[in-house]
mmCIF file with all atom_site columns, C-alpha atoms in Angstrom:
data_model
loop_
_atom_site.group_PDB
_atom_site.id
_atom_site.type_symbol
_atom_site.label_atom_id
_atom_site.label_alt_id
_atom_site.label_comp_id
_atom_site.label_asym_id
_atom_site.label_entity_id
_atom_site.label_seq_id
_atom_site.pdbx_PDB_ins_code
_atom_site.Cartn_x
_atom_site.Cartn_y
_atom_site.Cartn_z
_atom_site.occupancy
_atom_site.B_iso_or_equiv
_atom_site.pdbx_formal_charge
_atom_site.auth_seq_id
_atom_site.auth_comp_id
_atom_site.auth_asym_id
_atom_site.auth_atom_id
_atom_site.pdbx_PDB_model_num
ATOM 1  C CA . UNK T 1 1  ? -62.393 -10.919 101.625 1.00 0.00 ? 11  UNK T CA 1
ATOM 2  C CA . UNK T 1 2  ? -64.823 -12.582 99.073  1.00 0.00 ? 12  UNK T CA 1
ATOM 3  C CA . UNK T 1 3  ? -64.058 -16.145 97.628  1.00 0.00 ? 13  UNK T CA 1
ATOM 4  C CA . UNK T 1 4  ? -63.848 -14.089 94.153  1.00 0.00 ? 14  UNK T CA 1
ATOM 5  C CA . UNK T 1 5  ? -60.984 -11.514 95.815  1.00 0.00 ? 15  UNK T CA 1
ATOM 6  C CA . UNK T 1 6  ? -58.975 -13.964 97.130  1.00 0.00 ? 16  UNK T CA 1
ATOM 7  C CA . UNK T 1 7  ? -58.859 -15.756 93.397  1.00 0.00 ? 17  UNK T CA 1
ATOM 8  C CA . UNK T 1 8  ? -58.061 -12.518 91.612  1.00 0.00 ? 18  UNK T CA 1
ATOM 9  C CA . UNK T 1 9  ? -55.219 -11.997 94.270  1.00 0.00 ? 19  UNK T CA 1
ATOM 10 C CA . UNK T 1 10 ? -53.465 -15.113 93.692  1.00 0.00 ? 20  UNK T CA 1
ATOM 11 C CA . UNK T 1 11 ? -54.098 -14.540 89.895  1.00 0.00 ? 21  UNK T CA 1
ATOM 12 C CA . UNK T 1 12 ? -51.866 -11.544 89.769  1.00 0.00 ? 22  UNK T CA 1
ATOM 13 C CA . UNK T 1 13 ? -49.017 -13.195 91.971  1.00 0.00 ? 23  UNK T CA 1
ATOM 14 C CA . UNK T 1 14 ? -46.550 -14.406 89.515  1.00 0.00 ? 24  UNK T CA 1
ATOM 15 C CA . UNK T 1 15 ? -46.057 -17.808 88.789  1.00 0.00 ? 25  UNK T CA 1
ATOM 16 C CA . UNK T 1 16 ? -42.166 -19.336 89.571  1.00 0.00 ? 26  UNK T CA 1
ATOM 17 C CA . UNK T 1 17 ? -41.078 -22.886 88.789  1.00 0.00 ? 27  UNK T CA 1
ATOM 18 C CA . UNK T 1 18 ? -38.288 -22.435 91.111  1.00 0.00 ? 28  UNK T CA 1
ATOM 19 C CA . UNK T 1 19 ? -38.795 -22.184 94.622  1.00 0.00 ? 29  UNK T CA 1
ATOM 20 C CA . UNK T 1 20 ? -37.170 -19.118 96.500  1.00 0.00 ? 30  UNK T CA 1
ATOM 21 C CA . UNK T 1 21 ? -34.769 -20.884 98.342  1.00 0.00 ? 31  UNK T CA 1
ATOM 22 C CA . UNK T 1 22 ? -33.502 -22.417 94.944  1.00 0.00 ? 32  UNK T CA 1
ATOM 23 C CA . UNK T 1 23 ? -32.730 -18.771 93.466  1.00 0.00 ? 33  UNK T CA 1
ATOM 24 C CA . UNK T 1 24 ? -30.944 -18.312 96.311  1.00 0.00 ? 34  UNK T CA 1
ATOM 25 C CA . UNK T 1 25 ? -28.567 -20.885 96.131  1.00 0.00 ? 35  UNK T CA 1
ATOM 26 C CA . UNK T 1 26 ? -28.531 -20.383 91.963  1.00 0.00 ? 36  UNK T CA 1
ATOM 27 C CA . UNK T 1 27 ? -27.429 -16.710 92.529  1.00 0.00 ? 37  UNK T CA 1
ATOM 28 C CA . UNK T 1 28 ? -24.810 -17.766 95.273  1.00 0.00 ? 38  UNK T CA 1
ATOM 29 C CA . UNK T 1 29 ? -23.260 -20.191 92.874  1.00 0.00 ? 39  UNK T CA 1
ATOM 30 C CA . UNK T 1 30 ? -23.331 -17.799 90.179  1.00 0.00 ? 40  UNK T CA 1
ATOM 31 C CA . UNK T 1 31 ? -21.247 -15.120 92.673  1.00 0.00 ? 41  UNK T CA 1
ATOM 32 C CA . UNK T 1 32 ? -18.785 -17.897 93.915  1.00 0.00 ? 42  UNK T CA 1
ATOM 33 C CA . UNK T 1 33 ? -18.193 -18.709 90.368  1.00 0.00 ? 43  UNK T CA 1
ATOM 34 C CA . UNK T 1 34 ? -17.335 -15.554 89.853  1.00 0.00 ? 44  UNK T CA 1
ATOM 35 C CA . UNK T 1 35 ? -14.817 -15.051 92.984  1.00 0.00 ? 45  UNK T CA 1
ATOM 36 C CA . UNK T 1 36 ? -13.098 -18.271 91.684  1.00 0.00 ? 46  UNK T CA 1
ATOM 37 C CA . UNK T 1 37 ? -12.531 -17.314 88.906  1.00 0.00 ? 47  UNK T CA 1
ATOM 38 C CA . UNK T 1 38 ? -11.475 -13.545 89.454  1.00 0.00 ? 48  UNK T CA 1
ATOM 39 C CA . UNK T 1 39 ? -9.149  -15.774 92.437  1.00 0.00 ? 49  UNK T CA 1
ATOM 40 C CA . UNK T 1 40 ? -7.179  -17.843 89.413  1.00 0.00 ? 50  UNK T CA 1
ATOM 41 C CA . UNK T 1 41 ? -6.734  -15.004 87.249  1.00 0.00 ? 51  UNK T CA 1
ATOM 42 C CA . UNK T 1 42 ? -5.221  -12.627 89.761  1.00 0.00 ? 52  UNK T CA 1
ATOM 43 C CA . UNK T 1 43 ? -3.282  -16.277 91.046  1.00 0.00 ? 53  UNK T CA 1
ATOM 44 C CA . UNK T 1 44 ? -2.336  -16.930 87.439  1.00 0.00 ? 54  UNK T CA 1
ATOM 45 C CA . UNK T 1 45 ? -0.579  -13.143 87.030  1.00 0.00 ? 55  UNK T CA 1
ATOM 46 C CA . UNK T 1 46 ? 0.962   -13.105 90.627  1.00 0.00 ? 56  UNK T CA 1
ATOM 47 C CA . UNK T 1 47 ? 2.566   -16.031 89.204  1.00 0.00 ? 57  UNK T CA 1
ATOM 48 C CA . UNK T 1 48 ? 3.866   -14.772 85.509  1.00 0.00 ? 58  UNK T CA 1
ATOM 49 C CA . UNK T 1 49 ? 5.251   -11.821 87.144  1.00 0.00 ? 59  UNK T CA 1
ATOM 50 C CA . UNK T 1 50 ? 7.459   -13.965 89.249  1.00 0.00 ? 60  UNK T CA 1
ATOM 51 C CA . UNK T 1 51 ? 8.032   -15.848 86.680  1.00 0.00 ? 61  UNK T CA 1
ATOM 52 C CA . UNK T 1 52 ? 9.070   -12.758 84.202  1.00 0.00 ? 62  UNK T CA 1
ATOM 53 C CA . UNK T 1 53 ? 11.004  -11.780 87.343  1.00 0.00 ? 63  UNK T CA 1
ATOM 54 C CA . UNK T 1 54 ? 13.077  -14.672 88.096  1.00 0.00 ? 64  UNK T CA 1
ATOM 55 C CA . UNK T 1 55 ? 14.421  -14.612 84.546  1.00 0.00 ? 65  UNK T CA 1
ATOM 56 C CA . UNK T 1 56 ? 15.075  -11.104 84.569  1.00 0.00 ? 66  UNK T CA 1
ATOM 57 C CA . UNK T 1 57 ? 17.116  -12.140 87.623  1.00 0.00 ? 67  UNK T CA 1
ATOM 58 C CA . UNK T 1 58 ? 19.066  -15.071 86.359  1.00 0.00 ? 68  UNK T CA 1
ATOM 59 C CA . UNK T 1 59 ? 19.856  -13.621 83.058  1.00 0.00 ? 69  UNK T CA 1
ATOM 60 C CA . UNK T 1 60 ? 21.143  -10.365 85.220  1.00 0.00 ? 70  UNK T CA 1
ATOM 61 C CA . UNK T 1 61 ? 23.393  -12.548 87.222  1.00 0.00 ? 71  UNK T CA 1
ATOM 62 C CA . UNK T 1 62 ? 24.765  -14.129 84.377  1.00 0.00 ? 72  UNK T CA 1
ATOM 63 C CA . UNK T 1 63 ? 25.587  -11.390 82.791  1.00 0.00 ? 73  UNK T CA 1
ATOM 64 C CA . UNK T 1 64 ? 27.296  -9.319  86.058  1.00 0.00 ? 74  UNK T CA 1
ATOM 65 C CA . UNK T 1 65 ? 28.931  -12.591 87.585  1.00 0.00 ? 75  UNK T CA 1
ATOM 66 C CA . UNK T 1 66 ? 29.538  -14.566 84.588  1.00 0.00 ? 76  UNK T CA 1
ATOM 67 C CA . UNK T 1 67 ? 30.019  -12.270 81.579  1.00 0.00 ? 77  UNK T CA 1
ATOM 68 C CA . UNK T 1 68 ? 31.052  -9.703  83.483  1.00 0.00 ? 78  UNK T CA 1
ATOM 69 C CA . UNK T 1 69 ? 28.876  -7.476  81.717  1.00 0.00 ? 79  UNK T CA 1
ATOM 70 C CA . UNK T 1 70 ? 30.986  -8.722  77.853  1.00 0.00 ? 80  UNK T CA 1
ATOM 71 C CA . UNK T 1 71 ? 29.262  -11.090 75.442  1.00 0.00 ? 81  UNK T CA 1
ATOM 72 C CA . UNK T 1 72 ? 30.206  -14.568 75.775  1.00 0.00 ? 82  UNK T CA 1
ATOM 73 C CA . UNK T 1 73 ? 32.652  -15.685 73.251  1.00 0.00 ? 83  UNK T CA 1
ATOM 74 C CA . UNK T 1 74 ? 31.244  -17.941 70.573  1.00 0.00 ? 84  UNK T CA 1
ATOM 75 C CA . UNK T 1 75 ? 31.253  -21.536 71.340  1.00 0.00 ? 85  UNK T CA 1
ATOM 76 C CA . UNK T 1 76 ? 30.783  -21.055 74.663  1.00 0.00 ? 86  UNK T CA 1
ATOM 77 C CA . UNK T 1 77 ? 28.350  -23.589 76.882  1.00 0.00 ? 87  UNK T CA 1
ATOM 78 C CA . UNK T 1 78 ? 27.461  -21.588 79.903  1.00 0.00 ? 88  UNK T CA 1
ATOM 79 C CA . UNK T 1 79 ? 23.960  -21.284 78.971  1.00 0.00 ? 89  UNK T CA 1
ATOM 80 C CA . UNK T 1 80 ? 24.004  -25.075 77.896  1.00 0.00 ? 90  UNK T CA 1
ATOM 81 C CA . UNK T 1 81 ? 26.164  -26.020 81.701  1.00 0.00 ? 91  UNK T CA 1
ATOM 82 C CA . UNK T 1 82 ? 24.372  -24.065 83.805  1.00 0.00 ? 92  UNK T CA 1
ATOM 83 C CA . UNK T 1 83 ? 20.469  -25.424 81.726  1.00 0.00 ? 93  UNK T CA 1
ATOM 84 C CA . UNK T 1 84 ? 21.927  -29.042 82.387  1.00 0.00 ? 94  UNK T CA 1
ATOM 85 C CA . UNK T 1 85 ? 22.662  -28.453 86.115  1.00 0.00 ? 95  UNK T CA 1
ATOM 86 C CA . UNK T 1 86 ? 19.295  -26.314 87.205  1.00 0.00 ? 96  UNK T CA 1
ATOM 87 C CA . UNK T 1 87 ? 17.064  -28.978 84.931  1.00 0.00 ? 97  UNK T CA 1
ATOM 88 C CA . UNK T 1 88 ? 18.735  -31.817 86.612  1.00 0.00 ? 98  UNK T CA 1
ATOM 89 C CA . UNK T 1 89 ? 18.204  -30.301 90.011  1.00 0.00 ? 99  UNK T CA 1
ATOM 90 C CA . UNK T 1 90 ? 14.180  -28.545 88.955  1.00 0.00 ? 100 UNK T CA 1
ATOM 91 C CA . UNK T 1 91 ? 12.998  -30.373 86.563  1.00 0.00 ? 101 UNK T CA 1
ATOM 92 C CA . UNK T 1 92 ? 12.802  -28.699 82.814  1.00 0.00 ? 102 UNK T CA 1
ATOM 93 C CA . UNK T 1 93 ? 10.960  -25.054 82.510  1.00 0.00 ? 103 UNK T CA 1
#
């Protein structure tokens, strides 16, 4: 190959700031970034759903052990008792 050929052939190679190695790495960050964060999300909903669950639970209980299945008569602190005693014990929420 001729001094000229082997100009033109580097001529039409395109030109990259980055080496290759470095795009690499750039598009494996990008992809972790994106497991992460599909991770939390799914995490974060696993965890409302327990959440919605557990209250769906308690407030069942209270109302088949407690109420038994009436409305509590006004004036009545069982929501009140029973907040102080699980807050004291788990902390508030």
């Amino acid at each position: 190959m001729t001094r000229k050929a082997r100009q033109h052939d580097t001529a039409l190679q395109p030109i990259s700031d980055t080496h290759p190695l470095e795009q690499d790495i750039s598009f494996l960050l990008s992809d972790l970034r994106d497991l992460i964060r599909t991770a939390k999300g799914r995490a974060a909903t696993a965890v409302n759903v327990e959440l919605v669950l557990l209250y769906w639970h308690i407030g069942n209980r209270i109302g088949r052990d407690i109420l038994k299945e009436e409305r509590a008569p006004y004036g009545k602190r069982i929501l009140s008792t029973l907040s102080k005693e699980l807050i004291a014990e788990y902390g508030p929420g």
